[in-house]
CSV table of C-alpha atoms in Angstrom, one decimal:
chain,number,residue,atom,x,y,z
I,148,UNK,CA,13.5,-13.1,-31.5
I,149,UNK,CA,13.0,-15.7,-29.2
I,150,UNK,CA,9.4,-16.7,-28.3
I,151,UNK,CA,8.1,-14.5,-26.0
I,152,UNK,CA,7.7,-14.3,-22.6
I,153,UNK,CA,4.1,-13.6,-22.4
I,154,UNK,CA,1.9,-14.5,-25.4
I,155,UNK,CA,-1.6,-13.5,-24.9
I,156,UNK,CA,-3.7,-13.9,-28.6
I,157,UNK,CA,-7.3,-13.2,-29.4
I,158,UNK,CA,-7.9,-12.8,-24.8
I,159,UNK,CA,-11.9,-11.8,-24.3
I,160,UNK,CA,-13.3,-12.2,-21.2
I,161,UNK,CA,-16.8,-11.7,-20.0
I,162,UNK,CA,-17.9,-11.4,-16.1
I,163,UNK,CA,-20.5,-14.0,-15.1
I,164,UNK,CA,-22.7,-11.1,-14.9
I,165,UNK,CA,-22.9,-10.7,-17.9
I,166,UNK,CA,-19.9,-7.7,-18.1
I,167,UNK,CA,-17.5,-7.9,-21.0
I,168,UNK,CA,-14.6,-6.5,-19.8
I,169,UNK,CA,-11.8,-8.2,-22.4
I,170,UNK,CA,-12.1,-8.4,-26.9
I,171,UNK,CA,-9.7,-9.6,-27.9
I,172,UNK,CA,-5.6,-8.9,-26.5
I,173,UNK,CA,-3.2,-8.9,-28.1
I,174,UNK,CA,-0.5,-8.7,-26.1
I,175,UNK,CA,3.5,-9.8,-26.8
I,176,UNK,CA,6.2,-9.8,-24.1
I,177,UNK,CA,9.9,-11.0,-24.9
I,178,UNK,CA,12.4,-11.8,-22.5
I,179,UNK,CA,14.2,-7.8,-20.9
I,180,UNK,CA,12.0,-6.1,-21.9
I,181,UNK,CA,9.8,-3.4,-19.5
I,182,UNK,CA,7.1,-2.3,-20.8
I,183,UNK,CA,3.4,-0.6,-19.6
I,184,UNK,CA,0.8,-1.1,-19.2
I,185,UNK,CA,-1.8,2.8,-19.5
I,186,UNK,CA,-5.0,2.6,-19.8
I,187,UNK,CA,-8.1,4.5,-18.5
I,188,UNK,CA,-9.9,3.3,-15.3
I,189,UNK,CA,-12.4,0.2,-16.4
I,190,UNK,CA,-10.2,-0.8,-20.3
I,191,UNK,CA,-9.8,-4.1,-18.5
I,192,UNK,CA,-5.9,-4.2,-18.0
I,193,UNK,CA,-6.4,-5.4,-13.8
I,194,UNK,CA,-8.7,-8.5,-16.2
I,195,UNK,CA,-5.5,-8.7,-18.1
I,196,UNK,CA,-3.7,-9.1,-15.1
I,197,UNK,CA,-5.7,-11.4,-13.4
I,198,UNK,CA,-5.6,-13.6,-17.0
I,199,UNK,CA,-1.3,-14.6,-17.2
I,200,UNK,CA,-1.7,-16.0,-13.9
I,201,UNK,CA,-4.3,-18.2,-14.2
I,202,UNK,CA,-7.0,-16.3,-11.2
I,203,UNK,CA,-9.9,-15.8,-14.2
I,204,UNK,CA,-10.0,-18.5,-16.8
I,205,UNK,CA,-10.2,-17.2,-20.2
I,206,UNK,CA,-13.6,-17.2,-22.4
I,207,UNK,CA,-11.7,-16.7,-25.8
I,208,UNK,CA,-8.0,-17.0,-26.3
I,209,UNK,CA,-4.7,-18.4,-25.2
I,210,UNK,CA,-2.4,-17.1,-21.8
I,211,UNK,CA,0.7,-18.6,-22.8
I,212,UNK,CA,4.2,-18.0,-20.9
I,213,UNK,CA,7.3,-19.3,-21.8
I,214,UNK,CA,5.5,-21.1,-24.2
I,215,UNK,CA,3.5,-23.1,-21.5
I,216,UNK,CA,-0.2,-22.5,-21.6
I,217,UNK,CA,-2.5,-21.0,-19.4
I,218,UNK,CA,-4.2,-24.1,-17.9
I,219,UNK,CA,-5.7,-25.4,-14.9
I,220,UNK,CA,-3.1,-28.7,-14.5
I,221,UNK,CA,-0.3,-25.9,-15.1
I,222,UNK,CA,-1.3,-23.9,-12.8
I,223,UNK,CA,1.2,-24.2,-9.7
I,224,UNK,CA,4.3,-23.2,-12.4
I,225,UNK,CA,2.7,-20.8,-14.0
I,226,UNK,CA,2.1,-18.6,-10.7
I,227,UNK,CA,5.5,-19.2,-10.3
I,228,UNK,CA,7.0,-18.2,-14.0
I,229,UNK,CA,5.0,-15.0,-13.3
I,230,UNK,CA,5.0,-12.6,-10.5
I,231,UNK,CA,1.7,-10.5,-9.4
I,232,UNK,CA,2.3,-7.2,-7.5
I,233,UNK,CA,-1.6,-5.7,-6.4
I,234,UNK,CA,-1.7,-2.9,-5.7
I,235,UNK,CA,-2.3,-2.9,-1.5
I,236,UNK,CA,0.5,-4.4,0.0
I,237,UNK,CA,-1.3,-4.8,2.9
I,238,UNK,CA,-3.7,-7.2,0.6
I,239,UNK,CA,-0.7,-8.6,-0.4
I,240,UNK,CA,1.7,-8.8,3.8
I,241,UNK,CA,-1.1,-11.1,4.9
I,242,UNK,CA,1.8,-12.9,7.4
I,243,UNK,CA,2.7,-12.3,10.8
I,244,UNK,CA,6.7,-11.0,9.7
I,245,UNK,CA,8.4,-9.8,6.5
I,246,UNK,CA,10.5,-13.4,6.7
I,247,UNK,CA,7.3,-15.8,6.4
I,248,UNK,CA,6.2,-13.6,3.7
I,249,UNK,CA,8.6,-13.5,1.6
I,250,UNK,CA,8.7,-17.4,2.6
I,251,UNK,CA,5.4,-17.5,1.6
I,252,UNK,CA,5.7,-17.8,-3.2
I,253,UNK,CA,9.0,-20.5,-2.1
I,254,UNK,CA,7.4,-22.4,0.7
I,255,UNK,CA,4.2,-23.1,-1.7
I,256,UNK,CA,6.4,-24.5,-4.1
I,257,UNK,CA,7.8,-26.8,-1.9
I,258,UNK,CA,12.0,-24.8,-1.2
I,259,UNK,CA,12.2,-25.5,2.8
I,260,UNK,CA,15.6,-24.4,4.3
I,261,UNK,CA,19.1,-23.2,3.0
I,262,UNK,CA,17.6,-22.4,-0.8
I,263,UNK,CA,14.7,-20.9,1.4
I,264,UNK,CA,17.1,-19.3,3.3
I,265,UNK,CA,19.1,-18.1,0.4
I,266,UNK,CA,15.0,-16.8,-2.0
I,267,UNK,CA,13.8,-15.0,1.8
I,268,UNK,CA,18.3,-13.0,1.8
I,269,UNK,CA,19.0,-12.3,-2.2
I,270,UNK,CA,15.2,-11.1,-2.9
I,271,UNK,CA,15.7,-8.9,0.2
I,272,UNK,CA,18.4,-7.6,-0.7
I,273,UNK,CA,17.5,-6.9,-4.2
I,274,UNK,CA,14.6,-4.3,-3.2
I,275,UNK,CA,16.9,-2.5,-0.1
I,276,UNK,CA,14.8,-4.0,2.8
I,277,UNK,CA,17.0,-6.7,4.2
I,278,UNK,CA,17.0,-5.0,8.0
I,279,UNK,CA,13.4,-6.0,8.2
I,280,UNK,CA,13.6,-9.1,8.0
I,281,UNK,CA,11.7,-10.0,11.8
I,282,UNK,CA,9.3,-7.6,11.1
I,283,UNK,CA,5.6,-7.2,11.2
I,284,UNK,CA,4.6,-5.5,7.8
I,285,UNK,CA,2.5,-3.1,9.8
I,286,UNK,CA,5.3,-1.7,10.7
I,287,UNK,CA,6.7,-0.7,8.4
I,288,UNK,CA,6.7,2.8,6.1
I,289,UNK,CA,4.4,2.4,2.8
I,290,UNK,CA,6.4,2.9,0.7
I,291,UNK,CA,9.2,0.1,2.6
I,292,UNK,CA,5.7,-2.2,2.3
I,293,UNK,CA,5.5,-1.9,-1.3
I,294,UNK,CA,9.1,-3.5,-1.3
I,295,UNK,CA,8.4,-6.3,1.3
I,296,UNK,CA,5.7,-6.8,-1.5
I,297,UNK,CA,8.2,-6.6,-4.5
I,298,UNK,CA,10.6,-8.6,-2.2
I,299,UNK,CA,7.8,-11.8,-1.9
I,300,UNK,CA,7.1,-12.5,-5.4
I,301,UNK,CA,10.7,-11.5,-6.8
I,302,UNK,CA,11.3,-14.7,-3.6
I,303,UNK,CA,9.4,-17.3,-6.7
I,304,UNK,CA,12.3,-16.1,-9.0
I,305,UNK,CA,9.1,-15.8,-11.6
I,306,UNK,CA,10.1,-15.2,-15.5
I,307,UNK,CA,8.1,-11.4,-15.6
I,308,UNK,CA,7.3,-9.6,-13.1
I,309,UNK,CA,3.7,-8.4,-13.0
I,310,UNK,CA,2.9,-4.7,-11.0
I,311,UNK,CA,-0.2,-2.8,-10.6
I,312,UNK,CA,0.5,0.6,-10.2
I,313,UNK,CA,3.5,0.5,-7.7
I,314,UNK,CA,3.8,4.1,-8.0
I,315,UNK,CA,0.3,4.6,-6.1
I,316,UNK,CA,0.7,6.4,-2.7
I,317,UNK,CA,4.0,6.9,-3.0
I,318,UNK,CA,5.6,10.0,-1.6
I,319,UNK,CA,8.3,11.1,-4.2
I,320,UNK,CA,11.1,9.3,-3.0
I,321,UNK,CA,10.0,6.3,-2.2
I,322,UNK,CA,8.6,6.1,-5.8
I,323,UNK,CA,12.3,7.4,-7.2
I,324,UNK,CA,13.7,4.4,-5.0
I,325,UNK,CA,10.7,2.4,-6.6
I,326,UNK,CA,11.6,2.9,-9.9
I,327,UNK,CA,15.7,2.9,-9.0
I,328,UNK,CA,14.6,-0.6,-7.4
I,329,UNK,CA,13.1,-1.6,-10.8
I,330,UNK,CA,15.2,-1.1,-13.2
I,331,UNK,CA,18.4,-2.4,-10.9
I,332,UNK,CA,16.2,-6.1,-11.8
I,333,UNK,CA,17.5,-9.2,-14.3
I,334,UNK,CA,13.8,-9.2,-14.9
I,335,UNK,CA,10.8,-8.8,-17.6
I,336,UNK,CA,8.2,-6.2,-16.2
I,337,UNK,CA,4.7,-5.5,-17.2
I,338,UNK,CA,3.7,-2.4,-15.5
I,339,UNK,CA,-0.5,-1.3,-15.1
I,340,UNK,CA,0.4,2.1,-14.0
I,341,UNK,CA,-1.4,5.4,-15.0
I,342,UNK,CA,1.3,7.3,-13.6
I,343,UNK,CA,2.6,8.5,-17.2
I,344,UNK,CA,6.2,9.9,-16.5
I,345,UNK,CA,6.6,6.6,-14.3
I,346,UNK,CA,5.6,4.7,-17.8
I,347,UNK,CA,7.8,6.7,-19.7
I,348,UNK,CA,10.5,7.1,-17.3
I,349,UNK,CA,11.1,3.1,-16.7
I,350,UNK,CA,9.2,1.5,-20.0
I,351,UNK,CA,11.0,2.3,-23.5
I,352,UNK,CA,7.6,0.3,-24.7
I,353,UNK,CA,3.7,1.3,-23.6
I,354,UNK,CA,0.6,-0.7,-25.0
I,355,UNK,CA,-2.8,0.6,-24.4
I,356,UNK,CA,-5.6,-0.8,-23.6
I,357,UNK,CA,-9.7,0.9,-24.2
I,358,UNK,CA,-12.7,-0.1,-24.0
I,359,UNK,CA,-10.9,-4.7,-23.7
I,360,UNK,CA,-9.5,-3.6,-26.7
I,361,UNK,CA,-5.4,-2.7,-27.4
I,362,UNK,CA,-5.4,0.6,-29.3
I,363,UNK,CA,-1.9,1.2,-29.3
I,364,UNK,CA,1.3,-0.2,-28.9
I,365,UNK,CA,5.1,1.0,-29.8
I,366,UNK,CA,8.0,3.4,-28.4
I,367,UNK,CA,7.0,4.9,-25.0
I,368,UNK,CA,7.7,7.9,-26.9
I,369,UNK,CA,5.2,8.2,-29.5
I,370,UNK,CA,3.2,6.6,-27.3
I,371,UNK,CA,2.9,10.2,-24.9
I,372,UNK,CA,2.8,11.9,-27.6
I,373,UNK,CA,0.3,11.2,-29.4
I,374,UNK,CA,-2.0,13.7,-28.6
I,375,UNK,CA,-5.5,12.8,-31.0
I,376,UNK,CA,-4.9,9.1,-29.4
I,377,UNK,CA,-4.5,10.6,-26.1
I,378,UNK,CA,-7.8,12.3,-26.5
I,379,UNK,CA,-9.7,9.5,-27.1
I,380,UNK,CA,-8.4,6.7,-24.3
I,381,UNK,CA,-8.6,9.3,-22.0
I,382,UNK,CA,-5.5,9.4,-21.2
I,383,UNK,CA,-4.4,12.8,-20.0
I,384,UNK,CA,-0.4,14.0,-19.0
I,385,UNK,CA,0.3,15.9,-15.9
I,386,UNK,CA,0.4,19.2,-15.9
I,387,UNK,CA,4.0,20.2,-16.7
I,388,UNK,CA,5.4,17.2,-17.7
I,389,UNK,CA,5.7,16.7,-22.0
I,390,UNK,CA,7.5,13.8,-23.6
I,391,UNK,CA,8.4,16.3,-26.2
I,392,UNK,CA,10.7,18.7,-23.7
I,393,UNK,CA,11.8,16.0,-20.8
I,394,UNK,CA,15.4,14.5,-21.6
I,395,UNK,CA,14.6,9.9,-23.1
I,396,UNK,CA,15.3,9.0,-20.1
C,118,UNK,CA,11.6,-18.2,29.3
C,119,UNK,CA,11.5,-15.8,26.7
C,120,UNK,CA,13.8,-17.8,24.3
C,121,UNK,CA,11.9,-21.0,25.5
C,122,UNK,CA,10.0,-22.3,21.3
C,123,UNK,CA,6.2,-21.1,22.2
C,124,UNK,CA,4.5,-24.6,22.4
C,125,UNK,CA,6.3,-26.1,25.4
C,126,UNK,CA,5.2,-22.8,26.6
C,127,UNK,CA,1.2,-22.8,25.7
C,128,UNK,CA,1.3,-27.1,26.9
C,129,UNK,CA,3.2,-25.6,30.4
C,130,UNK,CA,-0.1,-22.7,30.2
C,131,UNK,CA,-2.8,-25.2,29.4
C,132,UNK,CA,-0.9,-28.5,32.1
C,133,UNK,CA,-1.3,-26.0,35.3
C,134,UNK,CA,-4.2,-24.7,34.9
C,135,UNK,CA,-5.6,-27.6,34.3
C,136,UNK,CA,-4.4,-28.5,37.7
C,137,UNK,CA,-5.5,-25.5,39.5
C,138,UNK,CA,-8.8,-25.1,38.3
C,139,UNK,CA,-8.6,-29.8,39.7
C,140,UNK,CA,-8.0,-28.5,42.6
C,141,UNK,CA,-10.1,-27.7,46.0
C,142,UNK,CA,-11.3,-24.4,46.6
C,143,UNK,CA,-10.9,-25.7,50.4
C,144,UNK,CA,-6.9,-26.4,49.9
C,145,UNK,CA,-6.0,-22.8,50.7
C,146,UNK,CA,-2.2,-23.7,51.5
C,147,UNK,CA,-1.7,-25.9,47.6
C,148,UNK,CA,-2.6,-22.3,46.0
C,149,UNK,CA,-0.3,-20.3,48.0
C,150,UNK,CA,1.7,-22.5,46.8
C,151,UNK,CA,1.2,-22.3,42.8
C,152,UNK,CA,1.3,-18.9,43.3
C,153,UNK,CA,5.0,-18.3,45.0
C,154,UNK,CA,5.0,-21.1,41.7
C,155,UNK,CA,4.8,-18.7,39.6
C,156,UNK,CA,5.5,-15.5,41.5
C,157,UNK,CA,9.2,-17.6,40.7
C,158,UNK,CA,8.8,-17.8,37.8
C,159,UNK,CA,7.7,-14.3,37.0
C,160,UNK,CA,11.2,-13.7,38.3
C,161,UNK,CA,12.3,-16.2,36.7
C,162,UNK,CA,11.3,-14.5,33.2
C,163,UNK,CA,13.0,-11.5,34.5
C,164,UNK,CA,9.4,-9.8,33.1
C,165,UNK,CA,8.5,-6.3,35.1
C,166,UNK,CA,5.5,-7.4,38.2
C,167,UNK,CA,5.1,-3.2,37.0
C,168,UNK,CA,3.7,-4.6,33.6
C,169,UNK,CA,2.7,-7.7,34.6
C,170,UNK,CA,0.6,-5.6,37.5
C,171,UNK,CA,-1.2,-3.1,35.0
C,172,UNK,CA,-1.8,-6.2,32.3
C,173,UNK,CA,-3.7,-7.6,35.0
C,174,UNK,CA,-6.7,-5.8,34.6
C,175,UNK,CA,-8.9,-7.7,32.0
C,176,UNK,CA,-9.5,-9.5,35.0
C,177,UNK,CA,-11.7,-7.1,35.7
C,178,UNK,CA,-15.1,-8.3,35.1
C,179,UNK,CA,-15.0,-11.7,36.3
C,180,UNK,CA,-13.6,-9.7,39.3
C,181,UNK,CA,-16.9,-8.0,39.5
C,182,UNK,CA,-18.9,-11.5,38.4
C,183,UNK,CA,-17.1,-12.5,41.8
C,184,UNK,CA,-17.7,-9.7,44.6
C,185,UNK,CA,-21.7,-10.3,43.4
C,186,UNK,CA,-21.5,-13.2,44.0
C,187,UNK,CA,-21.8,-13.1,48.1
C,188,UNK,CA,-24.7,-11.0,47.4
C,189,UNK,CA,-27.5,-13.2,44.7
C,190,UNK,CA,-26.8,-16.8,45.8
C,191,UNK,CA,-28.7,-18.9,47.9
C,192,UNK,CA,-27.6,-21.2,51.0
C,193,UNK,CA,-27.5,-19.9,54.2
C,194,UNK,CA,-25.7,-16.6,55.8
C,195,UNK,CA,-24.4,-14.4,57.0
C,196,UNK,CA,-23.9,-11.0,58.5
C,197,UNK,CA,-21.9,-8.9,58.4
C,198,UNK,CA,-22.0,-5.4,59.7
C,199,UNK,CA,-25.0,-4.7,58.1
C,200,UNK,CA,-24.4,-6.7,55.0
C,201,UNK,CA,-26.5,-10.4,55.1
C,202,UNK,CA,-24.2,-12.6,52.9
C,203,UNK,CA,-24.4,-16.0,51.4
C,204,UNK,CA,-21.6,-18.5,52.8
C,205,UNK,CA,-21.9,-20.9,49.5
C,206,UNK,CA,-21.1,-17.6,48.2
C,207,UNK,CA,-18.4,-16.7,49.5
C,208,UNK,CA,-16.6,-19.6,49.0
C,209,UNK,CA,-17.7,-19.4,45.6
C,210,UNK,CA,-16.7,-16.1,44.9
C,211,UNK,CA,-12.4,-16.9,46.9
C,212,UNK,CA,-12.4,-20.0,44.5
C,213,UNK,CA,-13.3,-18.1,41.8
C,214,UNK,CA,-11.4,-14.5,42.4
C,215,UNK,CA,-8.1,-17.3,43.5
C,216,UNK,CA,-8.6,-19.8,40.3
C,217,UNK,CA,-8.7,-16.9,38.5
C,218,UNK,CA,-6.3,-14.8,39.0
C,219,UNK,CA,-3.1,-18.2,38.5
C,220,UNK,CA,-4.6,-18.6,35.1
C,221,UNK,CA,-4.0,-15.0,34.1
C,222,UNK,CA,-1.0,-14.5,36.0
C,223,UNK,CA,0.1,-17.5,33.8
C,224,UNK,CA,-1.6,-16.6,30.9
C,225,UNK,CA,0.4,-12.9,30.8
C,226,UNK,CA,3.4,-14.6,31.6
C,227,UNK,CA,2.5,-16.3,28.0
C,228,UNK,CA,1.8,-14.0,26.3
C,229,UNK,CA,4.3,-11.1,28.0
C,230,UNK,CA,7.6,-13.4,27.3
C,231,UNK,CA,5.7,-14.5,23.2
C,232,UNK,CA,4.8,-12.3,20.6
C,233,UNK,CA,1.8,-13.0,19.1
C,234,UNK,CA,2.3,-14.4,16.0
C,235,UNK,CA,5.1,-17.9,17.5
C,236,UNK,CA,1.4,-18.5,19.6
C,237,UNK,CA,-0.1,-19.2,16.8
C,238,UNK,CA,3.2,-21.2,15.8
C,239,UNK,CA,2.8,-22.7,18.8
C,240,UNK,CA,-0.6,-23.6,18.9
C,241,UNK,CA,-0.5,-25.4,14.6
C,242,UNK,CA,2.6,-27.2,16.2
C,243,UNK,CA,0.0,-28.2,19.3
C,244,UNK,CA,-2.2,-29.7,16.3
C,245,UNK,CA,-4.9,-27.0,16.6
C,246,UNK,CA,-6.7,-27.1,13.0
C,247,UNK,CA,-5.1,-25.8,10.7
C,248,UNK,CA,-8.3,-23.3,9.6
C,249,UNK,CA,-8.2,-22.3,13.4
C,250,UNK,CA,-4.6,-21.8,13.4
C,251,UNK,CA,-4.6,-19.5,10.4
C,252,UNK,CA,-8.1,-17.4,11.1
C,253,UNK,CA,-6.5,-16.1,14.2
C,254,UNK,CA,-3.0,-15.6,12.5
C,255,UNK,CA,-4.7,-13.9,10.8
C,256,UNK,CA,-5.9,-11.6,13.3
C,257,UNK,CA,-3.5,-10.8,14.2
C,258,UNK,CA,-1.6,-9.2,11.4
C,259,UNK,CA,-5.4,-7.3,10.5
C,260,UNK,CA,-6.5,-6.3,13.7
C,261,UNK,CA,-4.9,-3.2,12.9
C,262,UNK,CA,-5.5,-3.0,9.2
C,263,UNK,CA,-8.3,-2.8,10.5
C,264,UNK,CA,-8.6,-0.4,13.9
C,265,UNK,CA,-7.3,2.0,11.7
C,266,UNK,CA,-10.1,2.1,9.1
C,267,UNK,CA,-12.1,2.3,12.2
C,268,UNK,CA,-10.2,5.4,13.2
C,269,UNK,CA,-10.0,7.1,9.8
C,270,UNK,CA,-13.5,6.6,9.8
C,271,UNK,CA,-14.2,8.3,13.1
C,272,UNK,CA,-12.1,10.9,12.2
C,273,UNK,CA,-14.4,11.6,8.3
C,274,UNK,CA,-17.6,11.0,10.2
C,275,UNK,CA,-16.1,14.2,12.3
C,276,UNK,CA,-14.7,16.0,10.7
C,277,UNK,CA,-18.5,16.6,9.1
C,278,UNK,CA,-19.7,17.8,12.4
C,279,UNK,CA,-21.1,14.0,14.0
C,280,UNK,CA,-20.8,14.1,17.5
C,281,UNK,CA,-22.2,10.6,19.0
C,282,UNK,CA,-24.6,11.4,21.4
C,283,UNK,CA,-27.9,10.3,21.5
C,284,UNK,CA,-30.3,7.1,20.2
C,285,UNK,CA,-30.3,9.1,17.2
C,286,UNK,CA,-26.5,8.4,16.5
C,287,UNK,CA,-27.2,5.0,16.3
C,288,UNK,CA,-27.9,4.4,12.5
C,289,UNK,CA,-24.3,6.2,11.9
C,290,UNK,CA,-22.3,4.0,14.0
C,291,UNK,CA,-24.4,1.0,12.8
C,292,UNK,CA,-23.7,2.0,9.0
C,293,UNK,CA,-20.1,2.8,9.9
C,294,UNK,CA,-20.0,-1.0,11.0
C,295,UNK,CA,-21.4,-2.5,8.4
C,296,UNK,CA,-18.8,-0.2,6.5
C,297,UNK,CA,-16.1,-1.9,7.8
C,298,UNK,CA,-17.7,-5.1,7.1
C,299,UNK,CA,-17.9,-4.6,3.4
C,300,UNK,CA,-14.9,-3.3,3.1
C,301,UNK,CA,-13.0,-6.3,5.2
C,302,UNK,CA,-14.4,-8.5,3.1
C,303,UNK,CA,-13.2,-7.2,-0.1
C,304,UNK,CA,-10.0,-6.7,1.7
C,305,UNK,CA,-10.3,-10.5,2.8
C,306,UNK,CA,-10.9,-11.7,-1.7
C,307,UNK,CA,-7.5,-9.0,-2.4
C,308,UNK,CA,-6.1,-11.4,0.0
C,309,UNK,CA,-6.9,-14.4,-0.7
C,310,UNK,CA,-6.1,-13.2,-4.8
C,311,UNK,CA,-2.8,-11.9,-3.7
C,312,UNK,CA,-2.2,-15.5,-1.9
C,313,UNK,CA,-3.3,-17.2,-4.8
C,314,UNK,CA,-0.8,-16.2,-7.2
C,315,UNK,CA,1.8,-17.0,-4.6
C,316,UNK,CA,0.4,-20.6,-5.1
C,317,UNK,CA,-1.4,-20.9,-2.4
C,318,UNK,CA,-3.2,-24.6,-1.9
C,319,UNK,CA,-5.5,-23.9,1.0
C,320,UNK,CA,-3.0,-24.8,3.3
C,321,UNK,CA,-0.3,-22.3,4.6
C,322,UNK,CA,3.0,-23.4,3.8
C,323,UNK,CA,4.8,-25.0,7.4
C,324,UNK,CA,9.1,-23.4,6.7
C,325,UNK,CA,9.9,-23.8,9.8
C,326,UNK,CA,8.9,-26.6,11.7
C,327,UNK,CA,8.9,-25.4,15.4
C,328,UNK,CA,11.3,-28.1,17.4
C,329,UNK,CA,12.4,-27.8,21.3
C,330,UNK,CA,15.0,-30.3,23.0
C,331,UNK,CA,13.9,-32.7,25.5
C,332,UNK,CA,15.9,-30.2,27.9
C,333,UNK,CA,13.2,-27.4,27.1
C,334,UNK,CA,10.3,-29.0,27.8
C,335,UNK,CA,12.0,-29.9,31.1
C,336,UNK,CA,11.8,-26.7,31.8
C,337,UNK,CA,8.8,-26.0,30.4
C,338,UNK,CA,7.7,-28.7,32.2
C,339,UNK,CA,9.4,-27.1,35.2
C,340,UNK,CA,6.2,-24.8,36.9
C,341,UNK,CA,3.6,-27.3,35.5
C,342,UNK,CA,5.1,-30.4,37.5
C,343,UNK,CA,5.6,-28.8,41.2
C,344,UNK,CA,1.7,-27.8,40.6
C,345,UNK,CA,0.3,-31.3,40.1
C,346,UNK,CA,2.6,-32.2,43.4
C,347,UNK,CA,0.8,-29.6,44.9
C,348,UNK,CA,-2.1,-30.3,44.1
C,349,UNK,CA,-1.7,-34.5,44.9
C,350,UNK,CA,-0.5,-33.9,48.4
C,351,UNK,CA,-3.6,-31.5,48.9
C,352,UNK,CA,-6.6,-34.1,47.3
C,353,UNK,CA,-4.9,-37.5,49.5
C,354,UNK,CA,-5.6,-35.6,52.4
């Protein structure tokens, strides 16, 4: 296999208040993969995500993005390569119009004029929101805002898209629309989620993080049917959902 | 007028208001000219007069203050029916009302022909310090989010039987305000994270610098220029 897009080795981190969140995490994601990052609340998933684009600095271990180490001098390029879509679109969409918001990332990279416009048009097209380019974000529905949030990150043409709880608070139709969009993107995806059916539907591979370490890494179906593993790490399938009886996606 | 770049309109508004404020209160006819200029401008903008009228309520506190002035000001007094009014107070009240109304109408005209976000962009173009511009732009963006949160907290309070009726309910209202502050502060931190993740380094990028042609500046300058001429005639007499 080629160089991993995401290469995390022995990552450990303690918050300034002394609370240790990660105890030596190893994670490799290769080009074109869609990987689900599963784990109970407080497992360290968000802490891990904040290391991927250099918001937090590892206490020990290293993070590399397509061979580029995450270090202060590389932050600009790292943040272009790793696109993080946060959970609440109201946090992600802070500019007065959809256009200004989608422009924000690429404009920070120094793009202007026709190339900037091309990025805006193509990323909104990919999430099916082209008609809303001049609308203020707060006039959109929640599902639409989530899609625009994805577009704001796509506009930076990242090598890996990190989605934090992409299906949370979405109604079933918006949830399916977002799934269709994620499937249609030609980009590596790391998806942090509690929504196990969603992980099964979209991600062939799953990684389980629990108490700051990776406790499982394998095909999503195998992870989800491992009852002992699931039980040990507070993971539960929703009522009525059984990967054994659901046809493979 | 909707199409003029925001910064030309802001500059025009500022000049117009300065001229109005500088005009001596005795020059009654000059104020009539200013008012006529505004009427023409409003008509040209296509904003309905009724729409402007309804928004004039923002002036009410100033009107109240102006109405009080003749009663509380010192100086020689005139008697009008059972009332004893201060002469300088009357003059002051008239000046305040006239100048205030002209200023409010001119500002409303800007507000009704310009999107809030464009006003912010215009101020940025006029070199207002970028920190202030950014604070304003976030205010414009998040006003609805925060008021939405406040409304949900109100519904949640009332769903549990809370009725704010006496002084005793103030602690509850205060803790609502406190909770809202903490939530907004935490939201601010999350927004900052999202900004940094997309390459923010302390300054919002200006993707589309505003620019105005000479013709647009000239058009925007019409009203303040006419007002300035009126002012010069008024002070030279």
